[in-house]
One Martini backbone bead per residue (centre of mass of N, CA, C, O) as a GRO file, in nm:
protein
   79
    1MET     BB    1  -0.126  -1.378  -0.092
    2TYR     BB    2  -0.165  -1.173  -0.327
    3ASP     BB    3  -0.080  -1.253  -0.678
    4GLY     BB    4  -0.128  -0.974  -0.881
    5TYR     BB    5   0.064  -0.795  -0.671
    6PRO     BB    6   0.321  -0.630  -0.587
    7GLY     BB    7   0.513  -0.491  -0.380
    8LEU     BB    8   0.610  -0.198  -0.241
    9ASN     BB    9   0.863   0.057  -0.287
   10CYS     BB   10   0.921   0.330  -0.062
   11GLY     BB   11   1.197   0.444  -0.176
   12VAL     BB   12   0.990   0.513  -0.418
   13VAL     BB   13   0.819   0.823  -0.368
   14LEU     BB   14   0.523   1.006  -0.481
   15LEU     BB   15   0.325   1.266  -0.349
   16HIS     BB   16  -0.002   1.402  -0.373
   17LEU     BB   17  -0.110   1.577  -0.116
   18ALA     BB   18  -0.378   1.698  -0.209
   19ALA     BB   19  -0.501   1.424  -0.291
   20VAL     BB   20  -0.470   1.278  -0.024
   21ARG     BB   21  -0.650   1.477   0.133
   22HIS     BB   22  -0.907   1.471  -0.044
   23TYR     BB   23  -0.962   1.148  -0.031
   24GLY     BB   24  -0.869   1.012   0.258
   25LEU     BB   25  -0.735   0.730   0.241
   26TYR     BB   26  -0.523   0.730   0.464
   27HIS     BB   27  -0.689   0.827   0.701
   28ASP     BB   28  -0.912   0.608   0.696
   29HIS     BB   29  -0.689   0.357   0.705
   30LEU     BB   30  -0.557   0.441   0.994
   31GLN     BB   31  -0.774   0.316   1.121
   32GLU     BB   32  -0.802   0.040   1.302
   33THR     BB   33  -1.041  -0.102   1.161
   34ALA     BB   34  -0.934  -0.076   0.867
   35THR     BB   35  -0.660  -0.212   0.910
   36ARG     BB   36  -0.768  -0.485   1.009
   37LYS     BB   37  -0.927  -0.550   0.755
   38LEU     BB   38  -0.686  -0.560   0.559
   39THR     BB   39  -0.506  -0.768   0.712
   40SER     BB   40  -0.719  -0.992   0.701
   41LYS     BB   41  -0.782  -1.013   0.398
   42TYR     BB   42  -0.444  -1.043   0.333
   43VAL     BB   43  -0.290  -1.202   0.552
   44PHE     BB   44  -0.138  -1.010   0.757
   45LYS     BB   45   0.178  -1.104   0.965
   46ASP     BB   46   0.306  -0.816   1.071
   47HIS     BB   47   0.473  -0.537   1.071
   48MET     BB   48   0.364  -0.213   1.016
   49GLY     BB   49   0.459  -0.033   0.743
   50ASP     BB   50   0.469   0.175   0.483
   51GLN     BB   51   0.493  -0.049   0.269
   52ASP     BB   52   0.263  -0.227   0.369
   53PHE     BB   53   0.037  -0.020   0.361
   54SER     BB   54   0.063   0.053   0.059
   55THR     BB   55   0.019  -0.232  -0.047
   56LEU     BB   56  -0.266  -0.276   0.067
   57LEU     BB   57  -0.388  -0.033  -0.080
   58GLY     BB   58  -0.313  -0.140  -0.365
   59TYR     BB   59  -0.499  -0.384  -0.356
   60GLU     BB   60  -0.767  -0.210  -0.311
   61PHE     BB   61  -0.634   0.058  -0.463
   62SER     BB   62  -0.526   0.167  -0.782
   63ASN     BB   63  -0.563   0.476  -0.859
   64PRO     BB   64  -0.368   0.647  -0.647
   65MET     BB   65  -0.143   0.473  -0.805
   66TYR     BB   66   0.176   0.488  -0.947
   67ARG     BB   67   0.353   0.252  -1.128
   68LEU     BB   68   0.652   0.136  -1.150
   69ASP     BB   69   0.863  -0.032  -1.290
   70CYS     BB   70   1.103  -0.274  -1.201
   71VAL     BB   71   1.351  -0.100  -1.265
   72ARG     BB   72   1.263   0.116  -1.018
   73ASN     BB   73   1.068  -0.111  -0.858
   74ARG     BB   74   1.250  -0.309  -0.644
   75GLN     BB   75   1.193  -0.613  -0.466
   76LEU     BB   76   1.399  -0.856  -0.300
   77CYS     BB   77   1.214  -0.948  -0.096
   78THR     BB   78   1.032  -1.265  -0.013
   79TRP     BB   79   0.882  -1.200   0.284
   0.00000   0.00000   0.00000
């Protein structure tokens, strides 16, 4: 897996829905072809949940997401 960016914890998430709709990032990447491309690129081999999807998008696109520091956004799972 990509080594320079930790996974996202979607237990703490705030979305600017107007921006999400405007940029179409989520909609475009929810299409099967785009999702398969992301999972293949980052060698993702599990069931895709919201946290996984957001993490893969974060690997690919850093601008639409504001990351909290690990004090507030901590993922304890190592797998």
